[in-house]
mmCIF file of C-alpha atoms in Angstrom:
data_model
loop_
_atom_site.group_PDB
_atom_site.id
_atom_site.type_symbol
_atom_site.label_atom_id
_atom_site.label_comp_id
_atom_site.label_asym_id
_atom_site.label_seq_id
_atom_site.Cartn_x
_atom_site.Cartn_y
_atom_site.Cartn_z
ATOM 1 C CA MET K 1 38.411 -2.700 10.748
ATOM 2 C CA PRO K 2 36.002 -5.114 10.467
ATOM 3 C CA LYS K 3 33.256 -5.472 8.497
ATOM 4 C CA LYS K 4 29.593 -4.191 9.472
ATOM 5 C CA LYS K 5 26.509 -6.764 9.788
ATOM 6 C CA VAL K 6 23.505 -6.418 8.447
ATOM 7 C CA LEU K 7 20.597 -8.322 9.464
ATOM 8 C CA VAL K 8 17.780 -9.557 6.603
ATOM 9 C CA THR K 9 14.370 -10.913 7.654
ATOM 10 C CA GLY K 10 11.068 -11.980 5.929
ATOM 11 C CA ILE K 11 10.711 -13.207 2.289
ATOM 12 C CA VAL K 12 13.609 -10.948 0.308
ATOM 13 C CA PRO K 13 15.310 -11.530 -3.392
ATOM 14 C CA LYS K 14 18.894 -12.005 -3.255
ATOM 15 C CA GLU K 15 19.497 -10.724 -6.361
ATOM 16 C CA GLY K 16 18.260 -7.585 -4.710
ATOM 17 C CA LEU K 17 21.165 -7.559 -1.978
ATOM 18 C CA VAL K 18 24.547 -8.077 -4.175
ATOM 19 C CA LYS K 19 26.120 -5.230 -3.222
ATOM 20 C CA LEU K 20 25.124 -4.972 0.343
ATOM 21 C CA MET K 21 26.544 -8.680 0.229
ATOM 22 C CA GLU K 22 29.595 -8.075 -1.401
ATOM 23 C CA LYS K 23 30.751 -5.217 0.849
ATOM 24 C CA TYR K 24 29.120 -6.372 4.132
ATOM 25 C CA ASP K 25 29.214 -9.138 7.040
ATOM 26 C CA VAL K 26 24.633 -10.246 5.486
ATOM 27 C CA THR K 27 23.089 -12.887 7.207
ATOM 28 C CA TYR K 28 20.544 -13.984 5.405
ATOM 29 C CA SER K 29 17.810 -16.765 5.420
ATOM 30 C CA ASP K 30 17.912 -19.158 1.945
ATOM 31 C CA GLY K 31 14.734 -21.627 4.162
ATOM 32 C CA GLU K 32 12.488 -20.221 6.646
ATOM 33 C CA PRO K 33 12.605 -16.628 7.336
ATOM 34 C CA PHE K 34 13.537 -15.530 10.703
ATOM 35 C CA SER K 35 11.498 -15.973 14.252
ATOM 36 C CA ARG K 36 10.873 -13.425 16.367
ATOM 37 C CA ASP K 37 12.331 -15.119 18.039
ATOM 38 C CA TYR K 38 15.405 -15.945 16.691
ATOM 39 C CA VAL K 39 15.661 -11.711 15.867
ATOM 40 C CA LEU K 40 15.225 -10.946 18.908
ATOM 41 C CA GLU K 41 17.888 -13.123 20.142
ATOM 42 C CA HIS K 42 20.534 -12.264 17.288
ATOM 43 C CA LEU K 43 19.785 -8.554 16.907
ATOM 44 C CA PRO K 44 22.209 -6.949 19.292
ATOM 45 C CA GLU K 45 24.727 -8.382 16.649
ATOM 46 C CA TYR K 46 23.999 -6.168 13.819
ATOM 47 C CA ASP K 47 24.616 -2.336 12.697
ATOM 48 C CA ALA K 48 21.639 -2.271 10.481
ATOM 49 C CA TRP K 49 18.907 -4.419 9.804
ATOM 50 C CA LEU K 50 17.405 -4.643 6.603
ATOM 51 C CA LEU K 51 13.151 -5.354 7.950
ATOM 52 C CA MET K 52 10.713 -7.245 5.803
ATOM 53 C CA GLY K 53 7.909 -9.456 7.688
ATOM 54 C CA GLN K 54 8.403 -8.597 11.319
ATOM 55 C CA LYS K 55 7.671 -5.582 13.571
ATOM 56 C CA GLY K 56 10.130 -2.925 14.450
ATOM 57 C CA ASP K 57 8.159 -2.565 18.156
ATOM 58 C CA LYS K 58 10.196 -0.850 21.328
ATOM 59 C CA GLU K 59 10.913 -4.904 22.393
ATOM 60 C CA MET K 60 12.855 -5.217 18.536
ATOM 61 C CA ILE K 61 14.381 -1.808 18.730
ATOM 62 C CA ASP K 62 15.909 -2.332 22.258
ATOM 63 C CA ALA K 63 17.326 -5.661 21.168
ATOM 64 C CA GLY K 64 19.132 -4.110 18.810
ATOM 65 C CA LYS K 65 21.534 -2.128 21.289
ATOM 66 C CA ASN K 66 23.958 -1.556 17.941
ATOM 67 C CA LEU K 67 21.956 -1.052 15.467
ATOM 68 C CA GLN K 68 22.084 2.087 13.361
ATOM 69 C CA ILE K 69 19.669 1.460 10.623
ATOM 70 C CA ILE K 70 16.759 0.012 10.156
ATOM 71 C CA SER K 71 15.743 0.231 6.048
ATOM 72 C CA LEU K 72 12.252 -0.854 4.875
ATOM 73 C CA ASN K 73 12.036 -3.600 2.640
ATOM 74 C CA ALA K 74 8.240 -1.349 2.093
ATOM 75 C CA VAL K 75 6.914 2.221 1.824
ATOM 76 C CA GLY K 76 4.957 1.532 4.843
ATOM 77 C CA PHE K 77 6.277 2.287 8.055
ATOM 78 C CA ASP K 78 3.288 2.014 9.837
ATOM 79 C CA HIS K 79 5.243 -1.307 11.795
ATOM 80 C CA VAL K 80 8.144 0.325 13.158
ATOM 81 C CA ASP K 81 7.994 2.786 15.829
ATOM 82 C CA ILE K 82 9.832 5.286 14.356
ATOM 83 C CA GLU K 83 9.834 8.110 16.848
ATOM 84 C CA TYR K 84 10.752 4.770 19.600
ATOM 85 C CA ALA K 85 14.211 4.090 17.207
ATOM 86 C CA LYS K 86 15.436 8.388 16.833
ATOM 87 C CA GLN K 87 15.436 8.466 20.792
ATOM 88 C CA LYS K 88 17.939 5.300 20.242
ATOM 89 C CA GLY K 89 19.282 7.247 17.687
ATOM 90 C CA ILE K 90 18.366 4.272 15.258
ATOM 91 C CA VAL K 91 17.548 6.384 11.424
ATOM 92 C CA VAL K 92 14.743 4.527 10.075
ATOM 93 C CA SER K 93 14.450 4.522 5.928
ATOM 94 C CA ASN K 94 11.824 3.232 3.665
ATOM 95 C CA SER K 95 11.848 2.003 -0.202
ATOM 96 C CA PRO K 96 9.191 4.321 -1.678
ATOM 97 C CA GLN K 97 10.688 4.473 -5.380
ATOM 98 C CA ALA K 98 10.470 0.800 -6.124
ATOM 99 C CA VAL K 99 6.723 0.472 -5.079
ATOM 100 C CA ARG K 100 5.520 3.038 -7.237
ATOM 101 C CA VAL K 101 4.834 0.945 -10.719
ATOM 102 C CA PRO K 102 4.335 -2.960 -9.233
ATOM 103 C CA THR K 103 1.311 -1.163 -6.547
ATOM 104 C CA ALA K 104 -0.347 1.424 -9.389
ATOM 105 C CA GLU K 105 -0.499 -1.464 -11.623
ATOM 106 C CA MET K 106 -2.755 -3.154 -9.021
ATOM 107 C CA THR K 107 -4.796 -0.559 -8.351
ATOM 108 C CA PHE K 108 -5.354 -0.024 -11.677
ATOM 109 C CA ALA K 109 -6.104 -4.274 -12.315
ATOM 110 C CA LEU K 110 -8.765 -3.938 -9.292
ATOM 111 C CA LEU K 111 -10.194 -0.877 -10.602
ATOM 112 C CA LEU K 112 -10.750 -2.750 -13.895
ATOM 113 C CA ALA K 113 -12.027 -5.673 -12.044
ATOM 114 C CA ALA K 114 -14.248 -3.694 -9.612
ATOM 115 C CA THR K 115 -15.830 -2.047 -12.337
ATOM 116 C CA LYS K 116 -16.367 -4.613 -15.124
ATOM 117 C CA ARG K 117 -17.534 -6.208 -12.215
ATOM 118 C CA LEU K 118 -15.126 -9.554 -13.198
ATOM 119 C CA ALA K 119 -15.108 -11.143 -10.246
ATOM 120 C CA PHE K 120 -18.879 -11.842 -10.134
ATOM 121 C CA TYR K 121 -18.670 -12.451 -13.729
ATOM 122 C CA ASP K 122 -15.801 -15.306 -12.886
ATOM 123 C CA LYS K 123 -18.216 -16.746 -9.811
ATOM 124 C CA ILE K 124 -21.214 -17.284 -12.273
ATOM 125 C CA VAL K 125 -19.425 -18.546 -15.261
ATOM 126 C CA ARG K 126 -17.467 -21.278 -12.609
ATOM 127 C CA THR K 127 -20.087 -22.183 -10.978
ATOM 128 C CA GLY K 128 -21.650 -22.721 -14.892
ATOM 129 C CA ASN K 129 -24.328 -20.524 -14.276
ATOM 130 C CA TRP K 130 -25.291 -17.674 -16.878
ATOM 131 C CA ILE K 131 -26.739 -14.168 -16.982
ATOM 132 C CA ASP K 132 -27.676 -11.994 -19.403
ATOM 133 C CA PRO K 133 -25.624 -8.614 -19.443
ATOM 134 C CA SER K 134 -28.701 -6.869 -20.786
ATOM 135 C CA GLU K 135 -29.694 -6.751 -17.416
ATOM 136 C CA ARG K 136 -28.831 -3.259 -15.449
ATOM 137 C CA ARG K 137 -28.393 -4.756 -12.509
ATOM 138 C CA TYR K 138 -25.257 -6.787 -13.760
ATOM 139 C CA GLN K 139 -24.135 -4.240 -15.050
ATOM 140 C CA GLY K 140 -20.551 -1.763 -14.608
ATOM 141 C CA LEU K 141 -18.943 0.976 -15.413
ATOM 142 C CA THR K 142 -17.306 2.580 -18.403
ATOM 143 C CA LEU K 143 -14.268 4.161 -17.917
ATOM 144 C CA GLU K 144 -14.303 6.676 -20.136
ATOM 145 C CA GLY K 145 -15.849 10.012 -19.182
ATOM 146 C CA ALA K 146 -15.900 9.221 -15.884
ATOM 147 C CA THR K 147 -13.814 10.607 -13.021
ATOM 148 C CA LEU K 148 -11.443 8.861 -10.925
ATOM 149 C CA GLY K 149 -10.969 10.929 -7.583
ATOM 150 C CA ILE K 150 -7.415 10.319 -6.094
ATOM 151 C CA TYR K 151 -7.106 10.642 -2.798
ATOM 152 C CA GLY K 152 -3.177 11.292 -2.147
ATOM 153 C CA MET K 153 -1.134 12.225 -4.826
ATOM 154 C CA GLY K 154 2.677 11.624 -4.626
ATOM 155 C CA ARG K 155 4.752 8.838 -6.455
ATOM 156 C CA ILE K 156 1.511 5.777 -7.193
ATOM 157 C CA GLY K 157 -1.536 8.701 -7.025
ATOM 158 C CA SER K 158 0.523 10.451 -9.506
ATOM 159 C CA THR K 159 1.035 7.048 -12.102
ATOM 160 C CA VAL K 160 -2.191 5.523 -11.817
ATOM 161 C CA ALA K 161 -3.456 9.348 -12.762
ATOM 162 C CA GLY K 162 -1.627 8.611 -15.816
ATOM 163 C CA PHE K 163 -3.263 5.194 -16.062
ATOM 164 C CA ALA K 164 -6.412 6.524 -16.180
ATOM 165 C CA LYS K 165 -6.196 9.691 -18.590
ATOM 166 C CA ALA K 166 -5.157 6.431 -21.019
ATOM 167 C CA PHE K 167 -8.658 5.603 -20.465
ATOM 168 C CA GLY K 168 -10.033 8.933 -21.138
ATOM 169 C CA MET K 169 -10.804 9.878 -17.375
ATOM 170 C CA LYS K 170 -11.431 12.837 -15.700
ATOM 171 C CA VAL K 171 -9.036 13.114 -13.011
ATOM 172 C CA LEU K 172 -9.984 14.836 -9.498
ATOM 173 C CA TYR K 173 -7.445 14.864 -6.131
ATOM 174 C CA HIS K 174 -7.207 15.629 -2.801
ATOM 175 C CA ASP K 175 -4.077 15.896 -0.793
ATOM 176 C CA LEU K 176 -2.972 16.893 2.297
ATOM 177 C CA TYR K 177 -0.792 19.379 -0.300
ATOM 178 C CA ARG K 178 -1.845 21.089 -2.943
ATOM 179 C CA LEU K 179 0.314 19.682 -6.149
ATOM 180 C CA PRO K 180 2.567 23.538 -8.314
ATOM 181 C CA GLU K 181 0.313 24.328 -11.138
ATOM 182 C CA GLU K 182 2.669 23.422 -13.750
ATOM 183 C CA ARG K 183 2.688 19.740 -12.822
ATOM 184 C CA GLU K 184 -1.502 19.366 -12.025
ATOM 185 C CA LYS K 185 -1.338 20.125 -15.674
ATOM 186 C CA GLU K 186 1.273 18.204 -16.781
ATOM 187 C CA LEU K 187 -0.407 15.365 -14.864
ATOM 188 C CA GLY K 188 -4.026 16.872 -16.558
ATOM 189 C CA VAL K 189 -5.366 16.701 -12.635
ATOM 190 C CA SER K 190 -7.744 19.111 -10.606
ATOM 191 C CA TYR K 191 -7.560 19.922 -7.549
ATOM 192 C CA VAL K 192 -10.936 19.391 -5.051
ATOM 193 C CA GLU K 193 -11.572 19.103 -2.109
ATOM 194 C CA PHE K 194 -11.707 15.832 0.082
ATOM 195 C CA ASP K 195 -15.963 16.271 0.304
ATOM 196 C CA ASP K 196 -16.254 17.643 -3.321
ATOM 197 C CA LEU K 197 -14.092 14.533 -4.523
ATOM 198 C CA VAL K 198 -16.047 12.015 -2.769
ATOM 199 C CA GLU K 199 -18.793 13.874 -3.893
ATOM 200 C CA LYS K 200 -18.014 13.784 -7.845
ATOM 201 C CA ALA K 201 -15.698 10.762 -8.342
ATOM 202 C CA ASP K 202 -17.214 7.517 -9.950
ATOM 203 C CA VAL K 203 -14.246 5.819 -8.753
ATOM 204 C CA ILE K 204 -11.750 6.440 -6.003
ATOM 205 C CA THR K 205 -8.343 5.587 -5.516
ATOM 206 C CA ILE K 206 -6.433 5.815 -2.101
ATOM 207 C CA HIS K 207 -3.324 6.337 -2.015
ATOM 208 C CA ALA K 208 -2.161 7.323 1.838
ATOM 209 C CA PRO K 209 -0.076 6.527 4.452
ATOM 210 C CA SER K 210 -1.715 5.047 7.582
ATOM 211 C CA LEU K 211 -1.622 8.434 10.098
ATOM 212 C CA PRO K 212 -3.798 8.798 13.051
ATOM 213 C CA SER K 213 -5.502 12.125 10.882
ATOM 214 C CA THR K 214 -5.880 8.548 8.030
ATOM 215 C CA HIS K 215 -7.555 6.394 10.238
ATOM 216 C CA HIS K 216 -11.244 5.685 9.175
ATOM 217 C CA LYS K 217 -10.939 8.174 7.029
ATOM 218 C CA PHE K 218 -13.425 6.476 4.546
ATOM 219 C CA ASN K 219 -16.498 5.974 7.152
ATOM 220 C CA LYS K 220 -20.216 5.796 6.804
ATOM 221 C CA GLU K 221 -20.301 9.520 6.522
ATOM 222 C CA VAL K 222 -18.371 9.379 3.539
ATOM 223 C CA PHE K 223 -19.330 6.314 1.753
ATOM 224 C CA LYS K 224 -23.243 8.418 2.214
ATOM 225 C CA LYS K 225 -21.801 11.225 0.011
ATOM 226 C CA MET K 226 -20.677 8.538 -2.652
ATOM 227 C CA LYS K 227 -22.831 7.829 -5.692
ATOM 228 C CA ASN K 228 -24.706 4.708 -5.763
ATOM 229 C CA ARG K 229 -22.430 3.324 -8.576
ATOM 230 C CA SER K 230 -18.984 4.537 -7.352
ATOM 231 C CA TYR K 231 -16.325 2.121 -6.596
ATOM 232 C CA LEU K 232 -13.657 1.997 -3.727
ATOM 233 C CA ILE K 233 -10.376 1.123 -4.736
ATOM 234 C CA ASN K 234 -7.854 0.479 -2.207
ATOM 235 C CA ALA K 235 -3.964 -0.654 -1.869
ATOM 236 C CA ALA K 236 -2.604 1.739 0.415
ATOM 237 C CA ARG K 237 -2.864 0.555 3.687
ATOM 238 C CA GLY K 238 -6.057 -1.174 5.414
ATOM 239 C CA PRO K 239 -7.089 0.867 8.332
ATOM 240 C CA ILE K 240 -7.332 4.280 6.188
ATOM 241 C CA VAL K 241 -11.112 2.703 5.578
ATOM 242 C CA SER K 242 -13.656 1.137 8.372
ATOM 243 C CA GLU K 243 -14.164 -2.432 7.153
ATOM 244 C CA GLU K 244 -17.281 -2.336 9.289
ATOM 245 C CA ASP K 245 -19.071 0.573 7.589
ATOM 246 C CA LEU K 246 -17.639 -0.576 4.290
ATOM 247 C CA ILE K 247 -19.583 -3.904 4.292
ATOM 248 C CA GLU K 248 -22.538 -2.060 4.972
ATOM 249 C CA ALA K 249 -21.776 0.752 2.181
ATOM 250 C CA LEU K 250 -21.572 -2.353 -0.471
ATOM 251 C CA LYS K 251 -24.633 -4.776 1.039
ATOM 252 C CA THR K 252 -26.797 -1.542 0.950
ATOM 253 C CA GLY K 253 -26.028 -0.513 -2.362
ATOM 254 C CA GLU K 254 -24.447 3.079 -1.091
ATOM 255 C CA ILE K 255 -21.537 2.175 -3.364
ATOM 256 C CA ALA K 256 -21.718 0.142 -6.732
ATOM 257 C CA GLY K 257 -18.198 -1.939 -5.520
ATOM 258 C CA ALA K 258 -14.941 -2.123 -3.981
ATOM 259 C CA GLY K 259 -10.998 -3.379 -5.036
ATOM 260 C CA LEU K 260 -9.611 -4.372 -1.812
ATOM 261 C CA ASP K 261 -5.805 -4.793 -1.908
ATOM 262 C CA VAL K 262 -5.277 -4.482 1.952
ATOM 263 C CA PHE K 263 -7.632 -4.938 4.771
ATOM 264 C CA GLU K 264 -8.190 -3.379 8.596
ATOM 265 C CA PHE K 265 -7.581 -6.339 10.664
ATOM 266 C CA GLU K 266 -5.118 -8.196 7.678
ATOM 267 C CA PRO K 267 -4.416 -11.221 7.854
ATOM 268 C CA GLU K 268 -7.762 -11.870 8.933
ATOM 269 C CA VAL K 269 -11.186 -10.592 6.515
ATOM 270 C CA SER K 270 -14.464 -10.689 7.749
ATOM 271 C CA GLU K 271 -16.816 -13.652 6.561
ATOM 272 C CA GLU K 272 -18.715 -11.040 5.490
ATOM 273 C CA LEU K 273 -16.505 -9.434 2.869
ATOM 274 C CA ARG K 274 -15.486 -11.971 1.275
ATOM 275 C CA ALA K 275 -19.363 -13.145 0.484
ATOM 276 C CA LEU K 276 -19.621 -10.587 -1.229
ATOM 277 C CA ASP K 277 -19.833 -10.553 -5.420
ATOM 278 C CA ASN K 278 -19.554 -7.037 -5.595
ATOM 279 C CA VAL K 279 -15.897 -6.808 -4.068
ATOM 280 C CA ILE K 280 -12.911 -7.951 -5.529
ATOM 281 C CA MET K 281 -9.474 -8.434 -3.105
ATOM 282 C CA ALA K 282 -6.001 -9.340 -2.607
ATOM 283 C CA PRO K 283 -3.625 -10.434 -0.208
ATOM 284 C CA HIS K 284 -1.756 -7.128 -0.307
ATOM 285 C CA ALA K 285 0.152 -7.831 -3.331
ATOM 286 C CA GLY K 286 0.658 -4.512 -4.897
ATOM 287 C CA THR K 287 3.996 -5.612 -5.035
ATOM 288 C CA GLY K 288 3.810 -9.013 -5.770
ATOM 289 C CA THR K 289 6.061 -9.318 -9.004
ATOM 290 C CA ILE K 290 9.230 -10.470 -9.900
ATOM 291 C CA GLU K 291 10.719 -7.640 -11.202
ATOM 292 C CA GLY K 292 9.493 -5.457 -7.812
ATOM 293 C CA ARG K 293 10.490 -7.106 -5.426
ATOM 294 C CA ARG K 294 13.773 -7.622 -6.838
ATOM 295 C CA THR K 295 13.884 -3.841 -6.978
ATOM 296 C CA LEU K 296 12.557 -3.500 -4.125
ATOM 297 C CA ALA K 297 15.266 -5.408 -1.980
ATOM 298 C CA ALA K 298 17.390 -3.172 -4.202
ATOM 299 C CA GLU K 299 16.364 -0.301 -3.276
ATOM 300 C CA ALA K 300 16.768 -0.763 0.905
ATOM 301 C CA ALA K 301 20.104 -2.699 0.314
ATOM 302 C CA ALA K 302 21.015 1.450 -1.188
ATOM 303 C CA ASN K 303 19.909 2.858 1.949
ATOM 304 C CA ILE K 304 21.580 0.925 4.190
ATOM 305 C CA LEU K 305 24.979 1.345 1.515
ATOM 306 C CA SER K 306 24.003 5.344 1.478
ATOM 307 C CA PHE K 307 23.765 5.287 5.146
ATOM 308 C CA PHE K 308 27.550 3.756 6.377
ATOM 309 C CA GLU K 309 28.434 6.041 2.941
ATOM 310 C CA GLY K 310 27.538 8.955 5.174
ATOM 311 C CA ASN K 311 24.954 10.182 2.839
ATOM 312 C CA PRO K 312 21.348 8.730 4.170
ATOM 313 C CA VAL K 313 18.695 8.556 2.080
ATOM 314 C CA ASN K 314 14.724 7.623 2.569
ATOM 315 C CA VAL K 315 14.831 8.459 5.980
ATOM 316 C CA VAL K 316 10.871 8.705 7.644
ATOM 317 C CA ASN K 317 12.069 9.936 11.553
ATOM 318 C CA LYS K 318 14.384 12.930 10.901
#
C-alpha cells in the first residue's frame, strides 16, 4: 500500500515532524514557504495538509480533491472554512495544547509591560530624555492586590490565572460556560457576569476565539464601563477588539493602556495606534519561542498520525 502523502506549508520546524516523516511521504520546504499558487496546483496530490501560513478557504478546499484531514499548526481556526471542509468530508483539527504556556507567557509579559509602562519608559530613555516617576502622570499599576479580569477561562486563561495569583492578584473571570466549583477553588478564581468583569477589573486579558459572538466584544460601550486606570491585554484574536474604539479610549484616557499581540487588520496596524505611548505591541508572536514552535509542529503532526490510525483528535468541525 502506498504511503499517505502529507503537504506541510508555512514555516514549521522540522524537528517537530520527525514521527510524521518516518511514517508518511511528507513534502516540506527547507527554503521559502510554498506559495498559494503552488499549493493550489499540488494540493490534489495529498491526503493530508499540515496548514501554516495559508488560508483554508473554499478555493483551497476544492483543490484538495483527495484531502482527508487539515491539521492546523495553531489553536485558532478562523482562517479555515471549517463548515465547507465538513461538507467535503474533510476533518479539521487544531493544536490547542502546545500554545498554552507560550501564549500565557506572552499575555503576562504584555500585562507586565503595559502596567509598568515599559514602552513609554523605553522610548524616553532611548531618545536621551529623562522623567521623574514621582509624578502621577508617569506612574503605572502595582499588581499585588489588583484585580485581573479574564475573558475566556480555557487552557490559556487558566494558566494566566495561575501567573496572576503568584503576583498576588485577585482573579475574576467570565466565560460562556462556568467552571465547576471545585475547579474554581483550585484556580482561586471567581465567576462574574461580563459587565461586572468590565467594571471591576484593573486589567482584562482576552482568551476567546474569534467568532461572530465575540466580534468587537470590546468596543466603545465596554471601554466606557472600564476603570480609567485599567488595562486591556489581547493575545487571542484581533477582531475581538474594535481597533477604532480602542484607539479612542486610549487617546481620551478612558482606559490607561493596552498590550496587544494581535490586531483587527493584521499585519496592518493603524498609524494612530502605533503613535500612542500607552500601548505596547508584538507581531502575533505569542507562540514565538523555539520550544513552543517545535511542540506546536509535533502536535499538528500528531493530529495527522492519530487520524490515519483511526483515532482523530482535536477535531473542530465534528
